[in-house]
Each structure stands twice: as structure tokens, then as C-alpha cells.
């Protein structure tokens, strides 16, 4: 391995008052990978990615992006450096149109012509968003809102895209489309960290995986090793997922 990892999280802890949500977790993402972060409800996955982008503060540890310490950087700075998060729960701006949501995703981009070109690119990628561009985001279906959340995250031209449960609550066909998109984006040079409950599907597209249990990383390895081992899958992710 040469040079610093794209994202390097060392010994991170996140607390909410008395609750210790992340306890000394370490994780790295190398350029060009899809890394999946798995674990049961409440394991601390969202807390980890939210801390990485500066939405929640790190109580301890270090977060570096391309070798630069961003542990205490505000979310806006993190986005400007090249890392974005599509947060859990398809957070779109409900009372803004599809197009306005995308424009907000590009708020830090100076080149307005390029922003318009990007919007057209994502309307080609997600034709339904193009057809709905003047519609308020709250009137989109769940799957359409997820597409919008992903497209909005892409509008800032991240080098690292983090997706928190992109498949949650979506029909299998839409889920397949979102996983296919992740592979296409990775093949086009984007690096992706994806938090998922849908372990088998996430492992199917990932290069490497991390599993969290009660705030700690308990497994780190190649996705293929994990998916190929019923013992590991059972031990860390419960039966019935493979
Ligand atoms: N804002 C908050 N205030 C207090 N406790 C919180 C807050 N956010 C999360 N927690 C707690 O921190 C722990 C980790 O939550 P987190 O959302 O990071 O888990 P998760 O792995 O993303 O779970 P899920 O798969 O259900 O989304 C949980 O016990 C949760 O109740
Ligand atoms: Mg979560």
C-alpha cells in the first residue's frame, strides 16, 4: 500500500451524554474500494459515519481524509475536502423541488455551468428524477427519494461517497438498481463506504467489509471471505442472512 488511505478512522469514540455509541472503532477505506459496514440495529454504524463527516462530534480518536486530520472539521469543510454522506432515512428537503435539492447538493460548487451539466447527468442516470424535477421532494416515492438523496450527495463531486442504509424500505428491484449503481460508480473511479442491514447484497458488491457490534469493530476482512463462510456469517450477522 502506498500513501495514506482515503479515509482512516483510528480509535474513534462517539458519545451521546451517558450513552457510548462508538467505542474505539478503527476503519480504513482505500481509493477505489467499496467497503461495507455491517452490524445489528444500534451497533453504532450511523454514529461512525456521522462522526466521519462532522455531523456528530468525535469524543475521542482521529479521523483523517487523504492524510489530513479532519477530526474536528465542520461538515461543510469535510464536503469541500471531497467526502459526502447520504444520511440514513433518505433525508431530502421535503418542501423543495427535485431540482432545488440537487442545487443545494452543489452549494459549494462555483462553476454553475458545470452544476447544470451535472444535474442533466443525474437526470439521465435517474430518468424518473428528470421527469419529476419540478415536483416537491416530499411527493416522491420512497425509492425516488433515495435516488434523489444519492444524486444530491454526488452533486458535490465527492471522492468518497458514504451511504447510510440506501436500501432501507425499498422494493427488491429498486434495491438491485441502487447496488448496481454503486458498482458503476466504483468502476468510474468513486470510492464508496456503505452502511447496510442487507448484508448479503452489500457483501456481493463490496471489496472489503467491517462488522460492528455494540460500538466496536469486531470483524474486518475481504467481503468474499465473509460471504464464503457460513460460520463467520452466523457468528457476526446471525443466521439466515447468507
Ligand atoms: N442522538 C442520539 N442520542 C442518544 N442516543 C443515540 C443518538 N443517536 C444514536 N444513539 C444511540 O447510539 C447507539 C448507536 O446508534 P446508531 O444509530 O449509531 O446505530 P446503527 O448501527 O446505525 O443502528 P441502525 O442499524 O438501527 O441504524 C444506539 O444505542 C442509539 O440508541
Ligand atoms: Mg443507522
Coordinates of C-alpha atoms and ligand atoms in Angstrom, one line a residue:
X1 CA 0.0 0.0 0.0
X2 CA 1.4 3.4 -0.9
X3 CA 0.4 6.7 0.6
X4 CA -2.3 7.4 3.1
X5 CA -5.7 5.7 2.9
X6 CA -8.5 7.8 1.5
X7 CA -10.3 7.6 4.9
X8 CA -8.6 6.5 8.0
X9 CA -10.5 6.3 11.3
X10 CA -8.5 5.4 14.4
X11 CA -9.8 4.5 17.8
X12 CA -13.0 6.6 17.3
X13 CA -15.5 7.1 20.1
X14 CA -18.8 8.8 19.9
X15 CA -21.0 9.6 22.9
X16 CA -24.5 10.9 23.4
X17 CA -24.5 12.0 27.0
X18 CA -24.1 8.9 29.1
X19 CA -24.5 6.6 26.0
X20 CA -21.3 5.3 24.4
X21 CA -22.4 4.6 20.8
X22 CA -18.9 4.0 19.3
X23 CA -16.1 2.7 21.4
X24 CA -12.6 2.8 19.9
X25 CA -13.5 1.8 16.4
X26 CA -10.9 1.8 13.6
X27 CA -11.6 1.6 9.9
X28 CA -9.9 2.5 6.7
X29 CA -11.1 2.9 3.1
X30 CA -8.6 2.8 0.2
X31 CA -9.1 4.6 -3.0
X32 CA -11.3 2.7 -5.5
X33 CA -12.9 0.3 -3.0
X34 CA -16.4 -0.4 -2.0
X35 CA -16.3 -1.0 1.7
X36 CA -19.4 -2.2 3.5
X37 CA -20.1 -1.5 7.2
X38 CA -22.4 -4.1 8.7
X39 CA -23.9 -4.8 12.1
X40 CA -27.2 -5.1 14.0
X41 CA -29.5 -2.2 14.9
X42 CA -27.9 0.1 17.4
X43 CA -24.3 -1.2 16.7
X44 CA -23.0 2.4 16.1
X45 CA -22.8 2.4 12.3
X46 CA -24.6 5.6 11.7
X47 CA -22.8 7.3 14.6
X48 CA -19.5 6.3 13.0
X49 CA -20.3 7.7 9.5
X50 CA -22.0 10.8 11.0
X51 CA -18.8 11.5 13.0
X52 CA -16.7 11.0 9.9
X53 CA -18.5 13.8 8.1
X54 CA -18.7 16.0 11.2
X55 CA -22.5 15.8 11.8
X56 CA -21.8 14.5 15.3
X57 CA -18.6 15.2 17.3
X58 CA -16.0 12.6 17.9
X59 CA -15.5 12.2 21.6
X60 CA -12.1 10.6 21.0
X61 CA -9.8 9.2 18.3
X62 CA -8.7 10.5 14.9
X63 CA -10.3 10.8 11.5
X64 CA -8.1 11.5 8.5
X65 CA -9.1 12.1 4.9
X66 CA -6.3 11.8 2.4
X67 CA -3.9 12.0 5.2
X68 CA -5.3 15.3 6.6
X69 CA -6.8 15.4 10.1
X70 CA -10.5 16.3 9.9
X71 CA -11.5 15.0 13.3
X72 CA -12.8 18.4 14.4
X73 CA -13.7 19.8 10.9
X74 CA -17.2 21.0 10.4
X75 CA -19.4 19.2 7.9
X76 CA -19.1 21.9 5.3
X77 CA -15.3 21.7 5.4
X78 CA -15.5 17.9 5.1
X79 CA -17.7 18.1 2.0
X80 CA -15.4 20.7 0.5
X81 CA -12.5 18.3 1.0
X82 CA -14.3 15.6 -1.0
X83 CA -16.3 13.4 1.3
X84 CA -20.1 13.3 1.4
X85 CA -22.7 11.3 3.3
X86 CA -26.2 10.4 2.1
X87 CA -27.6 10.0 5.6
X88 CA -30.0 7.3 6.9
X89 CA -33.6 7.9 6.2
X90 CA -33.5 9.5 2.7
X91 CA -33.1 13.0 4.1
X92 CA -34.2 15.2 1.3
X93 CA -35.5 18.7 1.7
X94 CA -39.2 17.8 1.6
X95 CA -40.6 21.2 0.6
X96 CA -38.0 21.9 -2.1
X97 CA -38.3 20.6 -5.6
X98 CA -36.1 17.8 -7.0
X99 CA -34.0 20.3 -8.9
X100 CA -33.6 22.6 -5.9
X101 CA -32.5 19.6 -3.8
X102 CA -29.8 18.9 -6.4
X103 CA -28.7 22.5 -6.5
X104 CA -28.3 22.5 -2.7
X105 CA -26.0 19.5 -3.0
X106 CA -23.8 21.6 -5.2
X107 CA -23.9 24.6 -2.9
X108 CA -20.1 24.7 -2.7
X109 CA -19.5 24.4 -6.4
X110 CA -18.5 27.7 -8.1
X111 CA -18.9 26.6 -11.7
X112 CA -22.6 27.0 -12.3
X113 CA -22.4 25.7 -15.9
X114 CA -20.9 22.5 -14.5
X115 CA -23.6 22.3 -11.9
X116 CA -26.3 22.4 -14.6
X117 CA -24.4 19.8 -16.6
X118 CA -24.2 17.6 -13.5
X119 CA -27.9 17.9 -13.0
X120 CA -28.5 16.7 -16.6
X121 CA -26.2 13.8 -16.0
X122 CA -28.1 12.6 -12.9
X123 CA -31.4 13.1 -14.8
X124 CA -30.0 10.7 -17.4
X125 CA -28.9 8.3 -14.7
X126 CA -32.3 8.5 -12.9
X127 CA -34.8 9.4 -15.6
X128 CA -37.7 9.5 -13.1
X129 CA -36.0 12.4 -11.3
X130 CA -35.8 14.3 -14.6
X131 CA -39.5 13.7 -15.1
X132 CA -40.2 14.9 -11.6
X133 CA -37.7 17.8 -11.5
X134 CA -40.3 20.5 -10.6
X135 CA -42.1 18.3 -8.1
X136 CA -41.6 18.8 -4.3
X137 CA -39.3 16.1 -2.9
X138 CA -42.0 15.0 -0.3
X139 CA -44.2 13.9 -3.2
X140 CA -41.7 11.4 -4.5
X141 CA -42.0 7.7 -3.7
X142 CA -39.5 6.2 -1.2
X143 CA -37.3 4.8 -3.9
X144 CA -37.3 8.1 -5.8
X145 CA -36.4 10.0 -2.6
X146 CA -33.5 7.6 -2.1
X147 CA -32.3 8.2 -5.7
X148 CA -32.6 11.9 -5.1
X149 CA -30.6 11.6 -1.8
X150 CA -27.8 9.7 -3.7
X151 CA -27.8 12.1 -6.6
X152 CA -27.7 15.1 -4.2
X153 CA -24.7 13.6 -2.4
X154 CA -23.0 13.1 -5.8
X155 CA -23.5 16.8 -6.8
X156 CA -20.6 17.9 -4.7
X157 CA -18.2 15.7 -6.7
X158 CA -17.0 13.6 -3.8
X159 CA -14.0 11.3 -3.9
X160 CA -15.5 9.3 -1.1
X161 CA -19.3 8.7 -1.1
X162 CA -20.8 7.4 2.1
X163 CA -24.3 5.9 2.0
X164 CA -26.2 5.0 5.2
X165 CA -28.7 2.3 4.5
X166 CA -29.5 3.2 0.9
X167 CA -31.7 0.1 0.5
X168 CA -33.9 0.6 3.6
X169 CA -37.5 0.1 3.0
X170 CA -37.2 -0.2 -0.8
X171 CA -38.6 -2.8 -3.1
X172 CA -36.1 -5.5 -4.3
X173 CA -36.0 -4.2 -7.8
X174 CA -35.1 -0.7 -6.6
X175 CA -32.5 -2.2 -4.2
X176 CA -30.9 -4.0 -7.1
X177 CA -30.7 -0.8 -9.1
X178 CA -29.0 1.0 -6.2
X179 CA -26.4 -1.7 -5.7
X180 CA -25.8 -1.8 -9.5
X181 CA -25.3 2.0 -9.4
X182 CA -22.7 1.6 -6.6
X183 CA -20.7 -0.8 -8.7
X184 CA -20.9 1.5 -11.8
X185 CA -19.8 4.5 -9.7
X186 CA -16.9 2.5 -8.2
X187 CA -15.9 1.3 -11.7
X188 CA -15.9 5.0 -12.8
X189 CA -13.4 5.8 -10.0
X190 CA -15.5 6.7 -7.0
X191 CA -14.7 5.2 -3.6
X192 CA -17.8 4.1 -1.5
X193 CA -18.4 3.3 2.1
X194 CA -21.9 1.8 2.5
X195 CA -23.7 1.0 5.7
X196 CA -26.2 -1.8 5.2
X197 CA -28.6 -4.1 7.0
X198 CA -28.9 -6.0 3.8
X199 CA -25.7 -8.0 4.4
X200 CA -25.6 -10.5 1.6
X201 CA -26.4 -7.9 -1.1
X202 CA -23.9 -5.4 0.3
X203 CA -21.2 -8.1 0.6
X204 CA -21.9 -9.1 -3.0
X205 CA -20.7 -5.8 -4.3
X206 CA -18.1 -4.9 -1.7
X207 CA -14.4 -5.4 -1.8
X208 CA -14.0 -5.4 2.0
X209 CA -16.3 -5.3 5.0
X210 CA -16.3 -4.3 8.6
X211 CA -18.8 -5.6 11.2
X212 CA -19.7 -3.6 14.3
X213 CA -21.2 -4.9 17.5
X214 CA -22.2 -2.6 20.4
X215 CA -19.9 0.2 19.3
X216 CA -16.8 -1.8 18.4
X217 CA -15.5 -3.2 15.2
X218 CA -15.4 -7.0 15.7
X219 CA -14.5 -8.1 12.2
X220 CA -12.6 -6.7 9.3
X221 CA -11.9 -8.7 6.1
X222 CA -12.4 -9.3 2.5
X223 CA -16.1 -9.4 1.6
X224 CA -15.5 -12.6 -0.4
X225 CA -14.1 -14.4 2.7
X226 CA -17.1 -13.3 4.8
X227 CA -19.7 -14.3 2.2
X228 CA -18.0 -17.6 1.7
X229 CA -18.1 -18.6 5.3
X230 CA -21.3 -19.6 6.9
X231 CA -19.6 -19.8 10.2
X232 CA -18.5 -16.1 10.0
X233 CA -21.8 -15.0 8.7
X234 CA -23.6 -16.9 11.5
X235 CA -21.2 -15.6 14.2
X236 CA -21.4 -12.0 13.3
X237 CA -24.6 -11.4 11.4
X238 CA -27.0 -14.0 12.6
X239 CA -28.3 -17.0 10.7
X240 CA -30.4 -16.6 7.7
X241 CA -28.5 -13.8 6.0
X242 CA -26.4 -15.9 3.7
Ligands
LIG1 N1 -28.9 11.4 19.1 C1 -28.8 10.3 19.9 N2 -29.0 10.5 21.2 C2 -28.8 9.4 22.1 N3 -28.5 8.2 21.7 C3 -28.3 8.0 20.4 C4 -28.4 9.0 19.5 N4 -28.2 8.5 18.2 C5 -27.9 7.2 18.4 N5 -28.0 6.9 19.7 C6 -27.7 5.6 20.3 O1 -26.4 5.2 20.0 C7 -26.4 3.8 19.6 C8 -25.9 3.6 18.2 O2 -26.8 4.1 17.3 P1 -26.6 4.2 15.8 O3 -27.7 5.0 15.2 O4 -25.2 4.7 15.5 O5 -26.7 2.7 15.4 P2 -26.8 2.0 14.0 O6 -25.8 0.9 13.9 O7 -26.7 3.0 12.9 O8 -28.2 1.3 14.1 P3 -29.4 1.1 12.9 O9 -28.9 -0.1 12.1 O10 -30.6 0.8 13.7 O11 -29.4 2.3 12.1 C9 -27.8 3.3 19.9 O12 -27.9 2.7 21.1 C10 -28.7 4.5 19.8 O13 -29.8 4.4 20.6
LIG2 MG1 -28.1 3.6 11.5

